[in-house]
XYZ file of C-alpha atoms in Angstrom:
475
model
C -0.645 -14.856 -53.743
C -3.458 -15.706 -51.306
C -3.075 -17.824 -48.182
C -6.115 -19.171 -46.323
C -6.129 -21.097 -43.068
C -9.121 -22.091 -40.956
C -9.793 -22.473 -37.262
C -12.937 -24.561 -37.059
C -14.876 -24.705 -33.788
C -17.055 -27.781 -33.414
C -19.563 -28.469 -30.643
C -19.560 -32.096 -29.547
C -23.354 -32.106 -29.476
C -23.539 -35.873 -28.850
C -22.363 -35.240 -25.274
C -25.077 -35.047 -22.635
C -23.252 -32.576 -20.375
C -20.859 -29.662 -20.789
C -17.083 -29.950 -20.738
C -16.380 -29.146 -17.068
C -19.759 -29.347 -15.319
C -22.997 -31.340 -15.222
C -25.122 -28.735 -17.013
C -27.000 -30.310 -19.947
C -25.887 -29.584 -23.496
C -29.493 -29.187 -24.674
C -29.534 -25.405 -24.467
C -31.087 -24.574 -27.860
C -34.362 -22.589 -27.524
C -34.027 -22.437 -23.721
C -34.546 -19.137 -21.886
C -31.282 -17.147 -21.907
C -28.945 -17.741 -18.972
C -30.936 -20.626 -17.480
C -28.769 -23.649 -18.420
C -25.859 -22.500 -16.249
C -24.035 -23.173 -12.990
C -21.114 -21.596 -11.059
C -18.573 -23.519 -13.207
C -19.771 -22.446 -16.653
C -20.484 -18.939 -15.334
C -16.873 -18.737 -14.178
C -17.733 -17.764 -10.606
C -14.845 -17.509 -8.097
C -14.026 -20.810 -6.373
C -15.864 -23.028 -8.897
C -13.784 -26.114 -9.759
C -13.964 -27.681 -13.245
C -13.998 -31.477 -13.728
C -13.181 -32.959 -17.152
C -15.874 -34.806 -19.106
C -14.222 -38.149 -20.036
C -16.545 -38.719 -22.991
C -15.386 -35.415 -24.438
C -11.855 -36.796 -24.422
C -12.966 -39.997 -26.183
C -14.855 -38.060 -28.876
C -11.832 -35.818 -29.415
C -9.673 -38.891 -29.952
C -12.214 -40.202 -32.483
C -12.014 -36.962 -34.456
C -8.220 -36.972 -34.317
C -8.016 -40.512 -35.708
C -10.594 -39.757 -38.426
C -8.487 -36.789 -39.527
C -5.306 -38.883 -39.582
C -3.823 -37.060 -36.578
C -1.428 -38.195 -33.866
C -3.079 -38.381 -30.440
C -1.126 -36.966 -27.493
C -0.094 -39.148 -24.543
C -1.830 -36.842 -22.062
C -4.630 -34.312 -21.809
C -3.154 -30.976 -20.803
C -5.355 -27.920 -20.167
C -4.214 -24.293 -19.991
C -5.740 -20.906 -19.265
C -5.909 -18.572 -22.245
C -6.298 -14.996 -21.006
C -8.117 -12.257 -22.853
C -10.772 -9.717 -22.037
C -14.000 -9.895 -24.002
C -17.632 -9.705 -22.829
C -18.369 -13.372 -23.606
C -15.654 -14.561 -21.167
C -16.951 -14.109 -17.608
C -13.693 -15.072 -15.884
C -11.465 -13.276 -18.449
C -9.767 -16.516 -19.457
C -10.776 -19.566 -21.456
C -9.822 -23.105 -20.471
C -8.174 -24.376 -23.624
C -5.005 -26.103 -24.868
C -1.704 -24.782 -26.137
C 1.111 -26.474 -27.984
C 4.041 -25.017 -26.084
C 6.289 -25.409 -23.023
C 4.555 -27.429 -20.330
C 1.452 -28.181 -22.427
C 0.366 -30.020 -25.543
C -2.630 -30.186 -27.905
C -4.809 -33.306 -27.871
C -3.778 -34.000 -31.482
C -1.125 -32.866 -33.952
C -0.814 -33.414 -37.681
C -3.381 -35.042 -39.918
C -4.964 -33.998 -43.207
C -8.118 -33.818 -45.311
C -8.147 -34.546 -49.045
C -10.293 -32.356 -51.297
C -12.082 -33.586 -54.428
C -9.277 -32.549 -56.777
C -6.755 -34.460 -54.683
C -5.354 -31.410 -52.924
C -4.269 -32.040 -49.337
C -5.153 -29.593 -46.559
C -2.944 -30.291 -43.555
C -4.212 -30.156 -39.977
C -1.839 -28.360 -37.602
C -3.508 -29.368 -34.355
C -6.782 -30.088 -32.575
C -7.552 -28.495 -29.207
C -10.254 -29.233 -26.665
C -11.660 -26.091 -25.088
C -14.749 -24.563 -23.528
C -17.057 -22.380 -25.582
C -17.690 -18.794 -24.439
C -21.126 -17.243 -24.104
C -23.186 -16.305 -27.142
C -23.104 -12.635 -28.142
C -26.446 -11.415 -29.464
C -26.961 -8.258 -31.516
C -30.654 -7.257 -31.255
C -30.847 -6.048 -34.870
C -28.833 -9.012 -36.116
C -25.906 -6.778 -37.040
C -22.962 -5.475 -35.020
C -23.034 -2.303 -37.101
C -26.630 -1.315 -36.374
C -27.241 -2.636 -32.830
C -27.153 -0.012 -30.061
C -26.319 -2.575 -27.383
C -25.148 -6.177 -26.997
C -26.756 -9.097 -25.116
C -25.014 -12.159 -23.653
C -26.463 -15.648 -23.236
C -24.304 -17.931 -21.067
C -26.301 -21.086 -21.889
C -23.657 -21.925 -24.483
C -20.782 -21.170 -22.134
C -18.880 -24.323 -21.163
C -20.015 -26.397 -24.155
C -17.282 -28.726 -25.385
C -15.501 -27.293 -28.384
C -12.943 -28.873 -30.633
C -10.760 -26.271 -32.289
C -9.442 -27.778 -35.529
C -6.648 -25.629 -36.937
C -5.413 -26.065 -40.500
C -2.193 -24.993 -42.130
C -2.601 -22.106 -44.612
C -2.739 -24.553 -47.529
C -5.828 -23.148 -49.246
C -5.575 -20.456 -51.900
C -9.183 -20.111 -53.066
C -12.439 -19.453 -51.152
C -13.949 -22.510 -52.867
C -11.354 -24.761 -51.246
C -12.242 -23.464 -47.784
C -15.914 -24.240 -48.383
C -15.100 -27.712 -49.692
C -12.830 -28.424 -46.712
C -15.614 -27.494 -44.290
C -18.180 -29.606 -46.136
C -15.809 -32.595 -46.033
C -15.101 -32.003 -42.338
C -18.831 -31.743 -41.611
C -19.420 -35.076 -43.351
C -16.667 -36.732 -41.281
C -18.118 -35.375 -38.021
C -21.622 -36.532 -38.959
C -20.404 -40.011 -39.894
C -18.619 -40.208 -36.538
C -21.878 -39.214 -34.830
C -20.187 -36.672 -32.546
C -21.783 -33.496 -33.894
C -25.162 -32.531 -35.309
C -23.865 -29.776 -37.565
C -27.408 -28.626 -38.398
C -27.817 -27.153 -34.908
C -27.260 -23.418 -34.677
C -23.644 -22.636 -33.805
C -22.594 -26.308 -33.761
C -19.909 -25.683 -36.371
C -18.345 -22.266 -36.827
C -15.146 -21.135 -38.455
C -12.580 -18.377 -38.156
C -10.853 -17.668 -41.467
C -7.276 -16.412 -41.533
C -6.728 -14.598 -44.821
C -3.666 -12.842 -46.190
C -2.726 -11.517 -49.601
C 0.757 -10.712 -50.789
C 1.966 -7.426 -49.297
C -0.347 -7.465 -46.258
C -0.652 -8.897 -42.747
C -2.822 -11.844 -41.780
C -6.419 -10.922 -40.908
C -8.723 -13.208 -38.909
C -12.449 -13.148 -39.658
C -14.295 -14.571 -36.636
C -17.356 -16.755 -36.065
C -18.655 -17.489 -39.551
C -21.649 -19.787 -39.414
C -21.653 -22.032 -42.499
C -19.392 -23.269 -45.315
C -21.242 -21.048 -47.778
C -20.808 -17.969 -45.544
C -17.107 -18.796 -45.091
C -16.665 -18.783 -48.873
C -18.440 -15.416 -49.152
C -16.512 -13.867 -46.242
C -13.153 -14.923 -47.682
C -14.086 -13.596 -51.123
C -14.973 -10.239 -49.584
C -11.828 -10.133 -47.438
C -9.513 -10.922 -50.364
C -11.119 -8.146 -52.416
C -10.911 -5.696 -49.475
C -7.240 -6.398 -48.798
C -6.270 -6.221 -52.457
C -8.106 -2.917 -52.865
C -6.338 -1.480 -49.807
C -2.884 -2.525 -51.061
C -3.643 -1.140 -54.538
C -4.405 2.220 -52.904
C -1.094 2.185 -51.045
C -2.712 1.448 -47.687
C -1.318 -0.986 -45.128
C -3.314 -4.133 -44.245
C -2.886 -4.410 -40.475
C -2.993 -7.629 -38.496
C -6.417 -7.543 -36.861
C -9.551 -9.467 -35.982
C -12.692 -8.737 -37.997
C -16.333 -9.783 -37.753
C -18.381 -11.154 -40.666
C -21.666 -9.273 -40.907
C -23.841 -11.894 -42.633
C -26.649 -9.405 -43.271
C -24.532 -6.813 -45.046
C -22.026 -9.330 -46.459
C -19.031 -7.345 -45.216
C -16.284 -7.741 -42.607
C -15.893 -5.074 -39.926
C -12.991 -4.527 -37.485
C -13.452 -5.647 -33.874
C -10.018 -5.509 -32.246
C -6.311 -5.602 -32.988
C -5.197 -9.200 -33.354
C -3.407 -10.513 -30.264
C 0.010 -12.136 -30.430
C 0.404 -15.515 -28.685
C 2.258 -13.949 -25.752
C -0.714 -11.636 -25.132
C -2.803 -14.649 -24.053
C -0.410 -15.425 -21.151
C -0.929 -19.192 -21.432
C -0.149 -21.249 -18.345
C -1.276 -24.699 -17.114
C -4.635 -24.676 -15.367
C -3.907 -25.516 -11.699
C -7.416 -26.994 -11.272
C -6.908 -29.524 -14.106
C -3.690 -31.558 -13.747
C -2.488 -33.562 -16.805
C -4.617 -36.636 -17.533
C -2.797 -39.655 -19.070
C -4.064 -41.102 -22.376
C -3.141 -44.770 -22.792
C -2.262 -46.341 -26.135
C -4.783 -49.057 -25.317
C -7.605 -46.499 -25.154
C -6.551 -44.974 -28.476
C -6.466 -48.379 -30.181
C -9.871 -49.345 -28.748
C -11.338 -46.152 -30.174
C -9.577 -46.686 -33.526
C -11.159 -50.144 -33.849
C -14.610 -48.754 -33.031
C -14.588 -46.044 -35.697
C -17.584 -46.221 -38.081
C -17.325 -46.194 -41.872
C -15.883 -42.799 -42.831
C -16.739 -40.735 -45.941
C -13.773 -41.671 -48.188
C -14.326 -45.378 -47.562
C -18.077 -45.012 -48.031
C -17.584 -43.262 -51.388
C -15.559 -46.171 -52.720
C -18.114 -48.683 -51.414
C -21.015 -46.841 -53.074
C -19.154 -46.802 -56.394
C -18.523 -50.550 -56.193
C -21.826 -51.657 -54.665
C -24.218 -49.498 -56.715
C -22.112 -48.911 -59.857
C -22.553 -45.145 -59.723
C -19.845 -42.644 -60.647
C -17.292 -41.495 -58.115
C -18.556 -37.929 -58.596
C -22.136 -38.949 -57.729
C -20.959 -40.943 -54.701
C -18.860 -38.002 -53.501
C -21.793 -35.589 -53.729
C -24.102 -38.009 -51.903
C -21.632 -38.643 -49.077
C -20.963 -34.915 -48.581
C -24.122 -35.020 -46.474
C -24.611 -38.170 -44.374
C -28.405 -37.766 -44.319
C -28.438 -37.647 -48.127
C -26.200 -40.728 -48.408
C -28.399 -42.591 -45.914
C -31.492 -41.615 -47.901
C -29.884 -42.974 -51.076
C -29.002 -46.309 -49.485
C -32.369 -46.776 -47.793
C -34.218 -45.999 -51.046
C -31.905 -48.356 -52.958
C -33.295 -51.261 -50.912
C -36.568 -50.988 -52.851
C -35.555 -49.225 -56.096
C -32.822 -50.796 -58.169
C -32.026 -48.304 -60.930
C -29.300 -46.791 -58.772
C -28.011 -44.395 -61.420
C -31.465 -42.920 -61.912
C -31.934 -42.643 -58.144
C -28.585 -40.861 -57.723
C -29.413 -38.541 -60.618
C -32.766 -37.581 -59.084
C -31.224 -36.916 -55.677
C -28.291 -34.864 -56.955
C -29.728 -32.949 -59.920
C -33.266 -32.339 -58.678
C -33.716 -33.035 -54.962
C -30.412 -31.624 -53.674
C -30.339 -28.732 -56.111
C -33.805 -27.631 -55.022
C -32.815 -27.874 -51.337
C -29.673 -25.814 -51.983
C -31.674 -23.149 -53.825
C -33.949 -22.855 -50.778
C -30.952 -22.889 -48.388
C -32.193 -26.123 -46.778
C -30.285 -29.215 -45.619
C -31.461 -32.797 -46.352
C -32.184 -33.219 -42.631
C -34.962 -30.610 -43.000
C -36.740 -32.578 -45.715
C -39.840 -34.690 -45.036
C -39.179 -36.901 -48.047
C -38.613 -40.531 -47.030
C -37.424 -43.544 -49.063
C -41.096 -44.449 -49.622
C -41.728 -41.045 -51.224
C -38.760 -41.418 -53.561
C -39.585 -44.999 -54.566
C -43.143 -44.000 -55.469
C -41.955 -40.945 -57.404
C -39.400 -42.922 -59.398
C -41.839 -45.711 -60.209
C -44.380 -43.159 -61.444
C -41.646 -41.840 -63.754
C -40.677 -45.322 -64.903
C -44.287 -46.226 -65.679
C -44.759 -43.033 -67.691
C -47.546 -41.831 -65.399
C -45.707 -38.524 -64.917
C -42.943 -36.658 -66.743
C -39.701 -35.469 -65.191
C -41.059 -31.919 -65.370
C -44.066 -32.949 -63.286
C -41.763 -34.733 -60.857
C -39.792 -31.505 -60.387
C -43.020 -29.537 -59.989
C -44.361 -31.710 -57.155
C -41.004 -32.093 -55.409
C -41.536 -29.054 -53.108
C -44.752 -30.528 -51.713
C -43.065 -33.887 -51.153
C -40.109 -32.264 -49.363
C -41.890 -29.599 -47.324
C -45.192 -31.309 -46.535
C -44.330 -35.004 -46.784
C -47.180 -35.683 -49.223
C -46.973 -38.880 -51.256
C -46.411 -38.202 -54.991
C -49.396 -40.274 -56.051
C -51.682 -38.231 -53.800
C -50.421 -34.935 -55.239
C -50.834 -36.135 -58.828
C -54.379 -37.319 -58.149
C -55.390 -34.078 -56.412
C -53.933 -31.875 -59.156
C -54.658 -34.032 -62.196
C -51.024 -34.151 -63.278
C -50.783 -37.492 -65.069
C -48.731 -37.467 -68.274
C -50.600 -36.923 -71.551
C -50.045 -39.802 -73.997
C -53.082 -39.294 -76.183
C -51.472 -39.075 -79.661
C -54.490 -37.457 -81.292
C -54.585 -34.737 -78.632
C -50.827 -34.192 -78.827
C -50.846 -33.958 -82.647
C -53.483 -31.210 -82.360
C -51.322 -29.253 -79.881
C -48.182 -29.773 -81.990
C -49.906 -28.385 -85.107
C -50.954 -25.333 -83.110
C -47.339 -24.798 -82.009
C -45.994 -25.208 -85.577
C -48.540 -22.676 -86.800
C -47.487 -20.225 -84.073
C -43.747 -20.864 -84.573
C -43.241 -21.208 -88.362
C -39.612 -20.056 -88.305
C -38.689 -22.517 -85.565
C -40.507 -25.306 -87.413
C -38.575 -24.539 -90.613
C -35.254 -24.540 -88.728
C -36.199 -27.807 -87.010
C -36.547 -29.501 -90.419
C -32.858 -28.756 -91.026
C -31.536 -28.936 -87.470
C -33.071 -31.656 -85.218
C -31.799 -29.870 -82.095
C -34.398 -27.138 -82.639
C -37.103 -29.768 -82.108
C -36.404 -29.486 -78.369
C -37.608 -25.864 -78.569
C -40.903 -27.031 -80.059
C -41.190 -29.774 -77.458
C -40.862 -27.071 -74.790
C -43.704 -25.101 -76.360
C -45.932 -28.186 -76.365
C -45.043 -28.848 -72.727
C -46.035 -25.289 -71.844
C -49.412 -25.632 -73.573
C -50.122 -28.921 -71.770
C -49.041 -27.715 -68.346
C -45.860 -29.862 -68.518
C -48.001 -32.975 -68.861
C -47.095 -34.001 -72.429
C -44.897 -37.069 -72.612
C -41.652 -35.493 -73.909
C -40.363 -38.582 -75.736
C -43.670 -39.185 -77.520
C -43.998 -35.477 -78.289
C -40.515 -35.435 -79.840
C -41.348 -38.436 -82.035
C -44.642 -36.918 -83.196
C -43.003 -33.572 -84.056
C -40.395 -35.371 -86.191
C -43.103 -37.275 -88.037
C -45.202 -34.170 -88.679
C -42.211 -32.124 -89.881
C -41.059 -34.914 -92.206
C -44.588 -35.352 -93.608
C -45.005 -38.864 -92.213
C -48.018 -37.802 -90.135
C -50.936 -36.150 -91.902
């Protein structure tokens, strides 16, 4: 039996300033320790002041995740010693005596209908960024700290341990990312904007927390490793201790960092500098009415409006940029099923293979419309379309320009194709004989013709010509 729960930490990147001070949130690529002030450095005597927009964004997220918003904002001090915490406590929230989380309850539905419950959502400040010069905790001789990130507004979204497979954790995070992007509160493509701690336990062992994993794919890999590690330990008669571990993304292993604290070790108590802040029902309802179209609703609209499958709509909406690209392209190209197929089976698959997100692509609706019309008109084959896709995505070149420069138009000259087909049949007599009895083998011969013509042969015409030649219709 495996139990998996997640603690997801989300930067509210849409905010202009940090959670408790006026330092800008645009700290990416800035010189280390330059986007700081006495408040986010935790200097003695510095007084924090709550960012009201952070509260409003937190309420948006709570409502989108079907949670119940608290009637007040209550901040506490969470004490622990670690190098990234300058003042040795973090301003956070705690669901206990004298305090309350900003949101409780809620859920996210996965593709197979499984429900992952949300336990609570906390608002808290982010600590500093820990940097290992070699990129690995195991091989670095020293550690660096960059406080530019310190004080950024974090939402900690804590799930119940409802997941039992690493795949479910990845899917949950992808769904959550889509919700956050549709709300417009977080640009999840920014480094560190969405991180997760995975709590993993197997039957017979204690719960282990794997900290600061950077992407849904890495979360899946880390959990797979941790399940295997814990099971191997138990099989050897060893005890799986409750502890905190670090995911080493380079080596694809988890390594111990410290013994896992119990709740009482954090010595939570209300922050005396931040008295409770009332949250009116009127404010919550105003925010509820202003919510944009969310992923589940958008999926159903795409199915109805464009007559594509629910599966295709779900894949498109998993990434807001991809769904937006589909809808913008659909304004000028009306074979929606073909458009969805190109985006999912070719465009997105290629991006995933290269570990890229749709936001990193230079392909615009104009590029896709031109590419699809070239396919429809028979100017290029699908194989050519796949071949030029990298240049379209990475360089933003128009498909027509690439085809002209590289001479990639589809070959439809029957006389030329017949000549190539006869060469292939001569070189592949066994395959030709099998193809006379089994039409499926013809696809093998088509592939050989495509190879000889640099993928330029029209596959449908080639298939027809091969059938004619094998049946004796063409001399």
